[in-house]
C-alpha atoms as one frame of an Amber mdcrd trajectory, in Angstrom:
protein
   0.000   0.000   0.000   1.221   3.462  -0.916  -0.171   6.193   1.293   0.285
   9.968   1.205   3.027  11.341   3.435   2.420  14.976   4.367   6.102  15.354
   5.270   7.398  14.479   1.797   4.317  15.399  -0.222   4.505  11.983  -1.908
   2.682   8.682  -1.823   5.022   6.326  -0.009   4.951   2.602   0.611   3.726
   1.789   4.097   6.312  -0.859   4.857   6.467  -1.968   8.512   9.896  -1.724
  10.135   9.807  -5.308  11.378   6.722  -6.925   9.868   4.318  -5.252  12.300
   2.757  -1.995  11.094   2.907   0.458  13.990   0.468   3.338  13.912  -0.457
   6.117  16.335  -3.649   8.093  15.722  -4.576  11.377  17.362  -8.028  10.867
  18.833 -10.491  13.275  20.456 -10.214  15.383  23.571 -12.796  13.837  25.866
 -15.062  16.575  27.186 -18.112  15.878  25.006 -19.642  13.264  22.719 -17.801
  12.261  19.554 -19.138  13.381  16.178 -19.055  12.561  12.474 -15.663  14.249
  12.042 -14.182  11.856  14.588 -15.972   8.954  12.909 -14.299   9.753   9.585
 -10.830   9.545  11.143 -11.576   6.436  13.214 -13.155   4.569  10.310 -10.363
   5.464   7.888  -7.577   4.081  10.070  -9.728   1.090  10.985  -9.930   0.439
   7.227  -6.145   0.741   6.800  -5.554  -1.796   9.564  -8.214  -4.162   8.211
  -6.564  -4.040   4.780  -3.134  -4.891   6.174  -4.467  -7.695   8.312  -6.499
  -9.155   5.417  -3.255 -10.213   3.760  -1.935 -11.904   6.891   0.187  -8.965
   8.063   0.366  -7.695  11.630  -0.619  -4.206  12.722  -0.665  -2.349  16.029
  -2.856   0.755  15.973  -3.041   3.021  19.034  -5.777   5.640  19.367  -4.413
   8.412  21.548  -7.058  10.010  23.789  -6.392  13.447  25.281  -7.766  13.571
  28.808  -5.583  16.400  30.133  -6.876  19.669  28.721  -8.339  23.017  29.877
 -11.617  22.250  28.051 -12.120  19.192  30.261 -11.517  21.226  33.405 -13.863
  23.965  32.193 -16.700  21.492  31.689 -15.985  19.978  35.104 -16.262  23.437
  36.672 -19.529  24.122  34.833 -21.012  20.842  36.084 -19.556  21.002  39.585
 -17.647  17.817  38.892 -13.993  16.814  38.527 -11.855  16.604  35.392 -11.391
  12.882  36.010 -15.164  12.340  36.172 -15.672  14.216  32.893 -12.903  12.395
  31.014 -13.917   8.975  32.390 -17.518   9.556  31.366 -16.734  10.593  27.813
 -14.114   7.889  27.294 -16.854   5.375  28.135 -19.179   7.122  25.681 -16.456
   7.095  23.019 -16.000   3.357  23.480 -19.736   2.874  22.962 -19.526   4.913
  19.731 -16.490   2.954  18.526 -18.298  -0.312  19.125 -21.452   0.932  17.383
 -19.379   1.750  14.272 -17.988  -1.779  14.173 -14.416  -0.653  14.857 -12.361
  -3.439  16.412  -8.771  -2.692  15.388  -7.788   0.230  17.628  -6.238   0.079
  21.101  -6.860   3.024  23.428  -4.162   5.057  25.187  -5.211   7.904  27.469
  -2.547  10.543  28.004  -3.060  10.799  31.769  -1.617   7.284  32.069   1.690
   8.556  30.630   2.371  11.542  32.892   5.271   9.801  34.657   6.810   9.053
  31.263   6.369  12.705  30.289   8.197  13.848  33.428  11.153  11.544  32.697
  11.360  12.716  29.086  11.280  16.393  30.051  14.009  15.825  32.627  16.042
  14.039  29.971  15.668  17.014  27.612  16.716  19.386  30.393  19.783  17.255
  31.155  20.739  17.318  27.478  20.354  21.132  27.424  17.682  20.759  24.741
  15.024  22.285  27.003  15.000  25.156  29.503  12.977  26.699  32.347  11.310
  30.064  31.888   8.958  31.653  34.421   7.707  28.302  35.671   7.284  26.755
  32.237   9.640  24.423  30.389  10.248  24.744  26.647  11.985  22.723  23.961
  14.703  24.814  22.326  14.029  24.679  18.572  16.983  26.818  17.476  19.068
  23.804  16.443  16.231  21.981  14.633  17.016  22.745  11.004  14.001  20.818
   9.680  11.472  22.471  11.983   8.575  23.671   9.822   9.068  21.092   7.067
   5.961  19.075   7.917   3.713  22.134   7.680   5.795  23.630   4.840   6.372
  26.785   6.856   9.487  28.953   6.759  11.097  30.314   9.915   9.379  33.624
   9.202   6.041  31.842   8.820   6.572  30.079  12.125   7.375  33.322  13.923
   4.212  34.910  12.537   2.140  31.860  13.491   3.708  31.193  16.864   1.824
  29.550  19.705   2.368  29.324  23.467   3.125  33.051  23.598   4.712  33.890
  26.933   7.489  36.147  28.277  10.936  34.640  28.670  10.968  32.276  25.706
  14.364  32.199  23.997  12.822  31.751  20.557   9.247  32.493  19.438   9.004
  28.949  18.014  10.064  27.108  21.174   7.608  24.396  22.192   5.900  24.289
  25.572   6.652  20.969  27.299   5.524  21.601  30.881   2.932  24.203  31.813
   3.667  25.369  35.335   1.829  28.698  35.119  -1.778  28.111  34.123  -4.024
  26.606  36.769  -6.986  24.875  35.133  -7.625  22.204  37.749  -5.473  19.321
  36.557  -2.123  19.379  38.345   0.858  17.074  38.696   3.985  17.390  40.800
   7.632  16.566  40.330  10.388  17.619  42.709  12.505  18.890  39.817   9.804
  20.219  37.506   7.495  21.657  40.135   3.692  21.744  39.910   2.195  21.710
  36.414   1.026  19.542  33.538   2.800  18.021  30.547   1.545  20.048  27.625
  -0.388  18.750  24.602   2.532  17.823  22.324   4.533  16.223  25.119   1.521
  14.142  26.174   1.436  12.477  22.749   5.215  12.175  22.576   5.102  10.281
  25.873   2.634   7.753  24.475   4.783   7.305  21.351   7.981   6.891  23.347
   6.642   4.387  25.881   4.731   2.199  23.395   6.891   2.445  20.269  10.160
   3.843  21.643   9.422   6.861  19.445   9.971   4.931  16.196   6.923   3.839
  14.213   5.415   3.682  10.733   2.371   5.963  10.519   1.096   8.873  12.559
  -2.441   9.831  11.634  -4.986  12.491  12.427  -6.982  15.392  11.058  -5.454
  17.932   8.670  -5.909  20.675  11.269  -3.272  18.972  13.441  -0.378  19.448
  11.003   0.544  22.716  12.742   1.255  23.241  15.513   0.581  19.814  17.002
   2.248  17.365  14.633   5.055  19.773  13.761   5.824  20.070  17.470   5.433
  16.342  18.057   7.863  15.557  15.243  10.414  18.003  16.680  10.215  16.368
  20.106  10.542  12.847  18.717  13.549  13.864  16.619  15.360  15.099  19.721
  14.261  12.229  21.966  15.180   9.465  19.486  18.174  11.180  17.833  16.509
  10.186  14.568  15.528  12.703  11.876  12.726  10.442  10.664  11.254   8.764
  13.748   7.888   8.400  12.000   8.029   7.132   8.432   4.683   8.571   7.271
   2.650  11.504   8.586  -0.843  11.049   7.225  -3.856  13.342   7.506  -7.607
  13.071   6.966  -9.695  15.969   5.620 -12.117  17.760   7.929 -15.872  17.272
   7.926 -17.866  20.487   7.617 -21.540  21.369   7.869 -23.129  24.416   6.242
 -19.667  25.559   5.178 -18.172  25.487   8.679 -15.904  22.889  10.293 -17.809
  20.440  12.454 -16.467  21.028  15.944 -17.534  20.639  19.543 -16.296  24.153
  20.237 -18.537  25.526  17.451 -21.550  23.621  18.744 -22.441  22.324  15.257
 -21.706  18.643  15.709 -23.694  15.639  14.537 -23.085  13.032  17.196 -22.145
   9.505  16.184 -24.816   8.015  18.433 -27.527  10.189  16.899 -26.573   8.951
  13.433 -26.527   5.327  14.590 -30.116   5.681  15.787 -31.209   6.412  12.203
 -28.556   4.729  10.052 -26.673   1.510  10.628 -22.870   1.423  10.696 -22.756
   0.093   7.111 -24.512   3.186   5.756 -22.200   5.532   7.674 -19.115   3.656
   6.420 -20.342   3.669   2.808 -21.117   7.380   3.006 -17.780   8.411   4.487
 -15.771   6.152   2.157 -17.529   7.638  -0.875 -15.058  10.557  -0.769 -11.267
  10.256  -0.740  -9.943  10.584   2.797  -7.648  13.524   2.017 -10.446  15.663
   0.622 -12.646  17.921   2.762 -16.039  16.347   3.431 -19.218  18.437   3.337
 -21.999  16.756   5.308 -25.277  16.313   3.449 -28.183  14.354   4.868 -29.686
  13.865   1.407 -26.403  12.300   0.221 -26.261  10.108   3.315 -29.821   8.914
   2.701 -28.819   7.605  -0.749 -26.702   4.914   0.886 -29.768   3.156   2.302
 -30.316   1.642  -1.138 -26.596   0.895  -1.589 -26.604  -1.039   1.668 -29.675
  -2.962   0.529 -28.092  -3.730  -2.867 -25.015  -5.285  -1.249 -27.063  -7.213
   1.312 -29.325  -8.561  -1.429 -26.390  -9.681  -3.558 -24.856 -11.589  -0.675
 -28.017 -13.597  -0.101 -29.213 -14.361  -3.617 -28.234 -17.338  -5.786 -24.816
 -16.779  -7.338 -24.826 -19.364 -10.130 -21.578 -20.662 -11.588 -18.446 -18.875
 -10.388 -15.829 -17.907 -12.967 -12.261 -18.095 -11.536 -10.604 -15.605 -13.910
 -13.374 -13.056 -13.264 -12.768 -13.234  -9.510  -9.067 -12.680 -10.103  -9.720
  -9.586 -12.223 -12.044  -8.057  -9.629  -9.679  -8.773  -6.757  -6.727  -7.273
  -8.595  -8.707  -4.163  -9.526  -9.964  -3.679  -5.962  -6.444  -4.166  -4.584
  -4.974  -1.649  -7.030  -7.425   0.996  -5.809  -6.762   0.302  -2.141  -2.994
   0.310  -2.577  -3.071   3.640  -4.443  -3.414   5.912  -1.400  -6.531   4.081
  -0.205  -8.743   5.175  -3.094 -12.018   4.254  -1.427 -14.326   6.029  -3.948
 -13.059   3.826  -6.802 -12.942   0.685  -4.640 -16.438   1.391  -3.346 -17.798
   1.866  -6.867 -16.289  -1.464  -7.891 -17.877  -3.170  -4.885 -21.306  -1.713
  -5.703 -20.951  -2.726  -9.354 -19.959  -6.245  -8.305 -23.045  -6.447  -6.084
 -25.344  -5.227  -8.857 -23.928  -7.550 -11.507 -23.554 -10.559  -9.227 -20.276
 -11.425 -10.932 -18.564 -13.019  -7.963 -19.923 -13.302  -4.443 -16.469 -14.456
  -3.273 -14.950 -11.156  -4.409 -17.865  -9.200  -3.011 -17.438 -10.816   0.393
 -13.736  -9.946   0.317 -14.502  -6.286  -0.431 -17.227  -6.172   2.205 -14.812
  -7.589   4.785 -12.136  -4.995   3.968 -14.655  -2.142   4.212 -15.747  -3.458
   7.603 -19.368  -3.917   6.579 -21.548  -6.291   8.578 -24.256  -8.441   6.951
């Protein structure tokens, strides 16, 4: 399979380092219910893993859940609860949504379980003089990172103009916040050397990557909006921590889902919850709908378009249950090869989906149809 690498701008072969495809996916921040935008990301990487495993290969896919965040603490304050109660509740709800979508390939990692790892890594960076204290915070010094900005295709000037974590005392505008010891939003941790604070967003994910994969893995996935600053900062940290300029072979990103011309987002209050969709449509229909557009393209939600996949679902189900007649071996080979060529060309689901629907309508080969259905994760 060749898959698009945002870092190189090319489709690159997703070859596991040691026969086991290792993948880390940036999942949601758990302060509310998950929505269709999350479903698109979860279902895409579930599909990638299913495809690899269908050919007898191994894959380890970790869904990283952010449960240390000011938004979680804010909701806890609004409800008179604790951040832990909020995150625990919505992780449980996320697991229900994942199950309802038929996703069974992703392992969950919650960042709060990796705080001790984060502390050790930050101390290591301080010892190596790659990080520094400033007014209670700790930052990664990016001055020696010559490739910083390459993932997001931003120049040093661009980075300065788009800087984040603005605070007095930073050596360079681009330096990355590792430990937030200033802001008090309710979630606190202590270390005798670091003081009171929290490992910041990018370091949380780096800690998961370092403990599970030793910082070296095959694919890092997530939404396109994460390229900068999150994935750019994560790459910089992994480069320093692993002493490897390419700790992750492929950085891959899924286009955002929008509704009425605006990004679907919990913060915008315009979400369509996964569980609300499941009440009206089964998981097959949602999968067919989301896979009808290429994963790298933006996705504009349309209920009328979604409704069209009722009949598609029925067509496939009908084909699987009707009499198939005599099977033609060379025809099955042609269909399998064509389907495989689409999937291995940057996971071209629109073309592969069209072939599956055509196969169902024509009844050419139920064996091939079942293979395609299995890869797409459909349940009949």
